[in-house]
Amino acid sequence: MKAFGFNLQKTRTYEIDTTHSPCEELEHAVPSFRQCMFCGSCAATCSANSHIDFNILRYNLLFRRGTRQEIANNLDNCMLCGKCSLVCPRGVNTRAMIMEMRKELQTDKP
Amino acid sequence: MSSAYHPFVIPFCAGALILFAILIAKFILWIHRLSANQKRRCLRNIVSWKTLAAIWECIRECLFHRNIFKRNFVLGYMHLSFALGWFLLIVVGKAEASCYSHTFWEEPWMAIFFRFFEDGRTDYWKPGLFTFVMDMLLAWILSGILLAICKRIYSRLLGMRRTTRHKWYDRVGIIALWSIFPCRLLAESVTASLRHNGGWLTQTVGDALAFLPAETLQLPLWWLYSIVLCLFFLCLPFTRFMHIFAEMLLVFLRKWGVVEEERETGYTSVEANACSRCGLCIDVCPLNTAAGMHDVQSVYFIRDIRQHSLTDAVADNCLLCNRCVEVCPVGIQTTMMRQIHRGMRKDEDPSKEYYSYLPQGEADKTGYDVVYFAGCMSHLGGGIIPAMQTIFRKSGDSNLFLDEGKNLCCGRPLRQQGYTAQADQMRDKLEKLINQSGAKKLVTSCPICYHSFKQEYNLDIPVQHHTEYIRQCLAEGRIAVRNRSARYAYHDPCELGRGEAIYDEPREILQAIGTLCKVPSERKDALCCGHSLGNTALDSRKQNLIRDEALQTLCADHPDILATACPLCKKAFLNGNRRLPVRDVAEIVAEQLQ
Amino acid sequence: MKQAADCIIIGGGPAGLQAAGRLAQAGYHATVLEKEETVGGKLNKWDKLFPDFYDAKKLKKQLEDDCASSDVTLLTGAEAVKVEPESSMWKVTVKDGRTLSAPSVLLCTGFEPFDATRKEEYGYGIYPDVISSVELEAMIGKGEIKTRNGRTPKSVAYIQCVGSRDEKTGNHYCSVNCCICAVKQCIEVKQILPEANQYCFYMDLRMTGQHFEERYRESQEKYNVHFIRGRVSETALTQDGRIQVKAEDTLLSRPVKMTVDLLVLMVGMEPSPSTRHFAEELQMSDPYGFYLSQDHESDDNITRHAGIFLAGSGKRPMAIPKTRKDADAAAWEIISYLKQHTR
């Protein structure tokens, strides 16, 4: 689709049509990835998040929406301590999710 | 001395030569690939009693299989008949051939095909005895083969719920091995029926086969025997049977002080090749017994390494609970190998500083008695930290609560997943903080951190798990507990029990307060709670299945309270049962302080 | 009238039929007035019911059979226009001039879907491929989901709370059923169009009933429905005739824009015209036009008028199982009333 409207400048708006790409690989490796309901308990308990902006549910969302470069450089701040997995009410395997994203984003790099 | 040669010895000789060439090449490669540190250890210990000890262990384990015997008598017998039986067959056969030839340097194949080449002379030492003993040995090995076939068909007969599912190459090797001795029996028997030179077994079988055209059968059977031997020799380096030789090398290296390091070395390859794929690790693996996963156990993991077909699913699916390490008759550090191979599948940049965000500041040096490190998981439950604070108050030890901000990790979870460089960076930061504190000791509530501090840190002060600390305080009379008529079942956390051999301290503490229940699998045999941080691939449903299995054994004796010493185990059991209160040993003590 | 009615039930939807059946079972005669040519009410517009995909036709049949097997008079095409007291009875006037009287009247006049043209910014009635959840249900019932010009949609978006929780339309209340209804429809659409991407814009997801949360989870896990937290602010037509929606992704704190082939508005529940009419006429209307019961807590089926009773979604948005239980409770109230006042 051609961009329409007043679109001379790059906006903060993200467009799902252009960014949304299937997460098949991730969903295959970590099926629970889909179950997130974005309650934020992972981010609340995260040790890294208390020092820097490390928001696991946000990474889940950004990855889904295809705006992935934002997270590529942050994922390795994770200490893998596993508290997020323990508090998740939906049983999302957050550590596996982070490791898999890290792997995929690393292979995406040129 | 008559010349003993026939073309049918060629396959055997060729096979043996190729085998030894490959073996020597592999051994050289592995030793070459040892790390500098590992090589140094070998050189330092090669001329010492440790070498003798290694030889003794080789005899004990590689020939007599004491470890398998301890575990399972029938299985031990089976391996003994193969290993010791065949070994003796070679040694006695060699002696027989040498005696017969009146020289030590007879043709190398003479011993193997002796019955064919001997001409009926009896002018040597005890020919009858040799014939008798050789038949005995052959019969013994054949009994082992019979058991092996039974085990393949129905493993429970030999006390194994599951045995290894082999790939085709291993099956070829197994069939070759199984065929060697029946072929030998037939060849010797047919020769015996022609020349009447057999023993109690071969002659009996030979006479029974007298109706066959022995003249025409004799040579083909000896050919077959030679070819089967050759086939087995050629299979050996590429199948499970490599363990016969690799295990011996492993025993020596281990005795000389070589251990697995963080990265792959020649020792990792030796360990991989030393696995006999006996499958003892399958029945003890909680992923198999509770979660119904039958293809990720150490035996398959190691096989995949050797076949270069390791997948993430297999590499990641391990709780690192160390139950397989406990039963492995070869003593392979399977869980360390997992960590190493996970690391090989990860992408890290050691030059990058990963945790620059962590606190840099110096810990204040106020001469604390204790640095307390609760551990991430302790922060998730409300009970342990206040309990420890109460105990510190009572014991009079001033303490620095290092991770009060809930934001420090010991680095072990990273290490378990193979992020070695990142774990090292994490360790360095925390190590500095601890060493700067100037306290007298470090106490932690988390077995994972404890194991990490013990194994991976270079600390100036001693480390105690809180059960050790409490036990010591009780012994020194600095705290005292009331007795209460409660019955406790104690769950051994993997990292504390099998990881650091802390079995008695928590039990002694609990016995000072109440009584201990019987738990069917405890101490080294304790089950994993399923929520181990070591496995990132397991979904929560399977974690819960493993937890339920552990819970079942813990409840066998109807305890009043389930006690453990790990915040993660505690959390797992709390989530998983509605019947039983679950407490950390520290909480139990804090409640009963006088 | 062969037999004098003990109760006149206005509205032959799930509430009316359920109450009629219950009264008949207890030996009381009910006459049901249904303004349409067929009974069943909104059940006729629905294919499967949330959360367990219960067949709406099957349920309607059960309700009808209950009435048929007992002594219930069903009058269809009979729209009640007036309810007034007459001596100790209530007189009900039908549009064609007939009058009926009975000692009690049960108002089951229900709801109507919110008219989405009022939310102009969503483009309903302007852009052809903006449809309401009721229209989507009809497509699901036919097993064929197409855009207006016959294309198979590759992406479908749902907007929750259209006409609910909205100061601008005057409806402050939550319509209760739309959240789970969207989940149900997402699953059904995915079954019909396995290739379609589905996005559901929501403010909160209120999964309060039995199996609701499980269904929601299943829609994510198994059907890969994407839930985006944020209310769509506006829509536009793209040059190729698709619908562009704009919202704030409140979890990312960033505006989001997307283009879809089909936009489904999860319309809320408003009082039906009959509900508004009787609520006003009998002076028992709540601020939105729904019936006001005597006491929400303990007398939820009776009104300020002795002999006038209430059941179902004429009082407030309600799902079918709750409506039927409400009708049961109303039947019980009516029986107690009749026992006291007529014998």
Tab-separated table of N, CA and C in Angstrom, chain A residues 1-4 6-7 11-17 20 23 27 31-32 34-39 55 57-59 61-62 64-65 67 70 89-91, chain C residues 197 199 201-202 213 216-217 220-229 236-240 242 244 246 248-249 251-260:
chain	number	residue	atom	x	y	z
A	1	MET	N	0.833	-1.207	0.000
A	1	MET	CA	0.000	0.000	0.000
A	1	MET	C	0.864	1.252	0.000
A	2	LYS	N	0.460	2.212	-0.769
A	2	LYS	CA	1.193	3.474	-0.752
A	2	LYS	C	0.837	4.253	0.506
A	3	ALA	N	1.822	4.962	0.998
A	3	ALA	CA	1.534	5.801	2.155
A	3	ALA	C	0.595	6.912	1.706
A	4	PHE	N	-0.315	7.228	2.520
A	4	PHE	CA	-1.205	8.313	2.125
A	4	PHE	C	-1.281	9.321	3.267
A	6	PHE	N	-0.468	13.036	5.096
A	6	PHE	CA	0.693	13.905	5.284
A	6	PHE	C	1.806	13.090	5.919
A	7	ASN	N	2.745	12.701	5.098
A	7	ASN	CA	3.668	11.692	5.575
A	7	ASN	C	5.098	12.013	5.177
A	11	THR	N	7.245	9.384	11.369
A	11	THR	CA	6.515	9.616	12.609
A	11	THR	C	6.825	8.521	13.620
A	12	ARG	N	6.335	8.731	14.818
A	12	ARG	CA	6.507	7.714	15.851
A	12	ARG	C	5.559	6.545	15.639
A	13	THR	N	4.561	6.787	14.796
A	13	THR	CA	3.553	5.757	14.590
A	13	THR	C	4.181	4.529	13.957
A	14	TYR	N	3.872	3.367	14.506
A	14	TYR	CA	4.327	2.175	13.790
A	14	TYR	C	3.149	1.582	13.049
A	15	GLU	N	3.452	1.012	11.900
A	15	GLU	CA	2.393	0.495	11.053
A	15	GLU	C	2.457	-1.009	11.031
A	16	ILE	N	1.415	-1.619	11.540
A	16	ILE	CA	1.434	-3.071	11.658
A	16	ILE	C	1.514	-3.733	10.288
A	17	ASP	N	0.885	-3.154	9.277
A	17	ASP	CA	0.902	-3.792	7.939
A	17	ASP	C	2.318	-3.969	7.429
A	20	HIS	N	4.461	-5.913	10.732
A	20	HIS	CA	4.049	-7.193	11.294
A	20	HIS	C	4.548	-8.334	10.423
A	23	CYS	N	5.937	-14.630	13.453
A	23	CYS	CA	6.951	-15.016	14.427
A	23	CYS	C	7.048	-16.536	14.450
A	27	GLU	N	7.616	-18.829	17.615
A	27	GLU	CA	6.448	-19.549	18.118
A	27	GLU	C	6.695	-21.046	18.124
A	31	PRO	N	6.444	-22.072	22.198
A	31	PRO	CA	5.011	-21.957	21.910
A	31	PRO	C	4.272	-21.054	22.899
A	32	SER	N	4.764	-20.978	24.121
A	32	SER	CA	4.058	-20.172	25.117
A	32	SER	C	4.180	-18.673	24.833
A	34	ARG	N	2.951	-16.919	22.642
A	34	ARG	CA	1.656	-16.337	22.281
A	34	ARG	C	0.765	-16.057	23.477
A	35	GLN	N	1.037	-16.720	24.588
A	35	GLN	CA	0.069	-16.667	25.681
A	35	GLN	C	0.120	-15.383	26.504
A	36	CYS	N	1.094	-14.533	26.220
A	36	CYS	CA	1.262	-13.332	27.039
A	36	CYS	C	0.002	-12.478	27.010
A	37	MET	N	-0.406	-11.998	28.202
A	37	MET	CA	-1.530	-11.062	28.219
A	37	MET	C	-1.092	-9.699	28.740
A	38	PHE	N	0.217	-9.501	28.738
A	38	PHE	CA	0.777	-8.165	28.971
A	38	PHE	C	0.403	-7.590	30.331
A	39	CYS	N	0.432	-8.436	31.329
A	39	CYS	CA	0.082	-7.969	32.672
A	39	CYS	C	1.239	-7.202	33.296
A	55	ASN	N	12.133	-4.225	29.565
A	55	ASN	CA	10.720	-4.503	29.753
A	55	ASN	C	10.316	-5.706	28.909
A	57	LEU	N	7.655	-7.634	28.616
A	57	LEU	CA	6.396	-7.691	27.873
A	57	LEU	C	6.436	-6.759	26.671
A	58	ARG	N	7.180	-5.678	26.839
A	58	ARG	CA	7.342	-4.746	25.721
A	58	ARG	C	8.131	-5.419	24.598
A	59	TYR	N	9.146	-6.191	24.984
A	59	TYR	CA	9.928	-6.892	23.971
A	59	TYR	C	9.067	-7.914	23.251
A	61	LEU	N	5.886	-7.644	22.758
A	61	LEU	CA	5.030	-6.888	21.846
A	61	LEU	C	5.794	-6.381	20.631
A	62	LEU	N	6.952	-5.785	20.890
A	62	LEU	CA	7.721	-5.214	19.782
A	62	LEU	C	8.116	-6.305	18.795
A	64	ARG	N	6.468	-9.082	18.202
A	64	ARG	CA	5.264	-9.425	17.444
A	64	ARG	C	4.987	-8.419	16.354
A	65	ARG	N	5.141	-7.166	16.730
A	65	ARG	CA	4.775	-6.104	15.789
A	65	ARG	C	5.859	-5.879	14.741
A	67	THR	N	8.774	-4.565	15.089
A	67	THR	CA	9.708	-3.456	15.302
A	67	THR	C	10.853	-3.989	16.169
A	70	GLU	N	14.705	-2.325	17.773
A	70	GLU	CA	14.726	-1.640	19.061
A	70	GLU	C	15.221	-2.539	20.180
A	89	PRO	N	1.697	-15.375	35.056
A	89	PRO	CA	0.434	-16.075	35.310
A	89	PRO	C	-0.017	-16.922	34.123
A	90	ARG	N	0.568	-16.683	32.965
A	90	ARG	CA	0.152	-17.424	31.778
A	90	ARG	C	1.152	-18.508	31.395
A	91	GLY	N	2.203	-18.663	32.201
A	91	GLY	CA	3.165	-19.716	31.902
A	91	GLY	C	4.003	-19.440	30.665
C	197	ASN	N	-5.011	-12.674	9.445
C	197	ASN	CA	-4.470	-12.121	10.687
C	197	ASN	C	-5.587	-11.374	11.388
C	199	TYR	N	-6.766	-8.845	14.654
C	199	TYR	CA	-6.334	-7.913	15.694
C	199	TYR	C	-7.552	-7.436	16.450
C	201	PHE	N	-8.759	-4.714	19.154
C	201	PHE	CA	-8.447	-3.511	19.950
C	201	PHE	C	-9.354	-3.469	21.169
C	202	TYR	N	-8.758	-3.353	22.338
C	202	TYR	CA	-9.581	-3.413	23.546
C	202	TYR	C	-9.101	-2.383	24.561
C	213	GLU	N	-12.149	-16.924	30.288
C	213	GLU	CA	-10.702	-16.713	30.298
C	213	GLU	C	-9.997	-17.818	29.507
C	216	TYR	N	-10.350	-17.078	25.881
C	216	TYR	CA	-9.468	-15.952	25.530
C	216	TYR	C	-8.042	-16.459	25.336
C	217	ARG	N	-7.596	-17.274	26.277
C	217	ARG	CA	-6.251	-17.826	26.193
C	217	ARG	C	-6.105	-18.694	24.946
C	220	GLN	N	-5.536	-16.833	21.793
C	220	GLN	CA	-4.164	-16.390	21.575
C	220	GLN	C	-3.274	-17.558	21.180
C	221	GLU	N	-3.429	-18.611	21.984
C	221	GLU	CA	-2.513	-19.727	21.882
C	221	GLU	C	-2.718	-20.487	20.580
C	222	LYS	N	-3.983	-20.799	20.306
C	222	LYS	CA	-4.257	-21.705	19.203
C	222	LYS	C	-4.616	-20.943	17.935
C	223	TYR	N	-5.262	-19.816	18.082
C	223	TYR	CA	-5.749	-19.109	16.893
C	223	TYR	C	-4.967	-17.838	16.600
C	224	ASN	N	-3.971	-17.571	17.429
C	224	ASN	CA	-3.037	-16.479	17.153
C	224	ASN	C	-3.716	-15.133	16.952
C	225	VAL	N	-4.715	-14.857	17.747
C	225	VAL	CA	-5.364	-13.547	17.681
C	225	VAL	C	-4.475	-12.556	18.423
C	226	HIS	N	-4.255	-11.394	17.818
C	226	HIS	CA	-3.423	-10.381	18.461
C	226	HIS	C	-4.316	-9.381	19.179
C	227	PHE	N	-4.072	-9.196	20.442
C	227	PHE	CA	-4.860	-8.232	21.203
C	227	PHE	C	-4.029	-6.965	21.385
C	228	ILE	N	-4.591	-5.855	21.000
C	228	ILE	CA	-3.873	-4.587	21.121
C	228	ILE	C	-4.648	-3.711	22.096
C	229	ARG	N	-3.974	-3.295	23.137
C	229	ARG	CA	-4.680	-2.521	24.154
C	229	ARG	C	-4.706	-1.057	23.743
C	236	ALA	N	-10.098	5.337	8.303
C	236	ALA	CA	-10.123	6.033	7.016
C	236	ALA	C	-10.131	4.986	5.920
C	237	LEU	N	-10.558	5.402	4.752
C	237	LEU	CA	-10.572	4.497	3.609
C	237	LEU	C	-9.283	4.710	2.823
C	238	THR	N	-8.580	3.629	2.529
C	238	THR	CA	-7.367	3.788	1.737
C	238	THR	C	-7.731	3.819	0.265
C	239	GLN	N	-6.721	4.143	-0.565
C	239	GLN	CA	-7.008	4.273	-1.992
C	239	GLN	C	-7.484	2.962	-2.600
C	240	ASP	N	-6.977	1.863	-2.029
C	240	ASP	CA	-7.420	0.577	-2.578
C	240	ASP	C	-8.650	0.035	-1.853
C	242	ARG	N	-9.437	-0.273	1.351
C	242	ARG	CA	-9.375	-0.985	2.623
C	242	ARG	C	-9.539	0.029	3.760
C	244	GLN	N	-8.228	1.847	7.074
C	244	GLN	CA	-7.083	2.125	7.923
C	244	GLN	C	-7.584	2.528	9.306
C	246	LYS	N	-6.520	3.804	13.288
C	246	LYS	CA	-5.467	4.432	14.094
C	246	LYS	C	-5.820	4.266	15.553
C	248	GLU	N	-3.858	4.132	19.776
C	248	GLU	CA	-2.641	4.208	20.576
C	248	GLU	C	-2.423	2.814	21.139
C	249	ASP	N	-1.242	2.270	20.917
C	249	ASP	CA	-0.911	1.026	21.574
C	249	ASP	C	-0.480	1.405	22.989
C	251	LEU	N	0.194	-0.149	25.562
C	251	LEU	CA	1.233	-0.922	26.246
C	251	LEU	C	2.622	-0.526	25.776
C	252	LEU	N	2.683	-0.008	24.561
C	252	LEU	CA	3.968	0.442	24.039
C	252	LEU	C	4.098	1.956	24.111
C	253	SER	N	2.991	2.608	24.483
C	253	SER	CA	2.951	4.066	24.471
C	253	SER	C	3.361	4.624	23.115
C	254	ARG	N	2.817	4.027	22.100
C	254	ARG	CA	3.115	4.531	20.757
C	254	ARG	C	1.884	4.426	19.885
C	255	PRO	N	1.696	5.406	19.014
C	255	PRO	CA	0.552	5.309	18.104
C	255	PRO	C	0.755	4.154	17.132
C	256	VAL	N	-0.313	3.507	16.800
C	256	VAL	CA	-0.232	2.408	15.853
C	256	VAL	C	-1.235	2.645	14.741
C	257	LYS	N	-0.839	2.226	13.550
C	257	LYS	CA	-1.685	2.418	12.390
C	257	LYS	C	-1.722	1.085	11.670
C	258	MET	N	-2.849	0.691	11.178
C	258	MET	CA	-2.857	-0.521	10.378
C	258	MET	C	-3.996	-0.499	9.383
C	259	THR	N	-3.859	-1.292	8.348
C	259	THR	CA	-4.890	-1.357	7.313
C	259	THR	C	-5.453	-2.765	7.292
C	260	VAL	N	-6.777	-2.842	7.324
C	260	VAL	CA	-7.403	-4.163	7.361
C	260	VAL	C	-8.445	-4.275	6.264
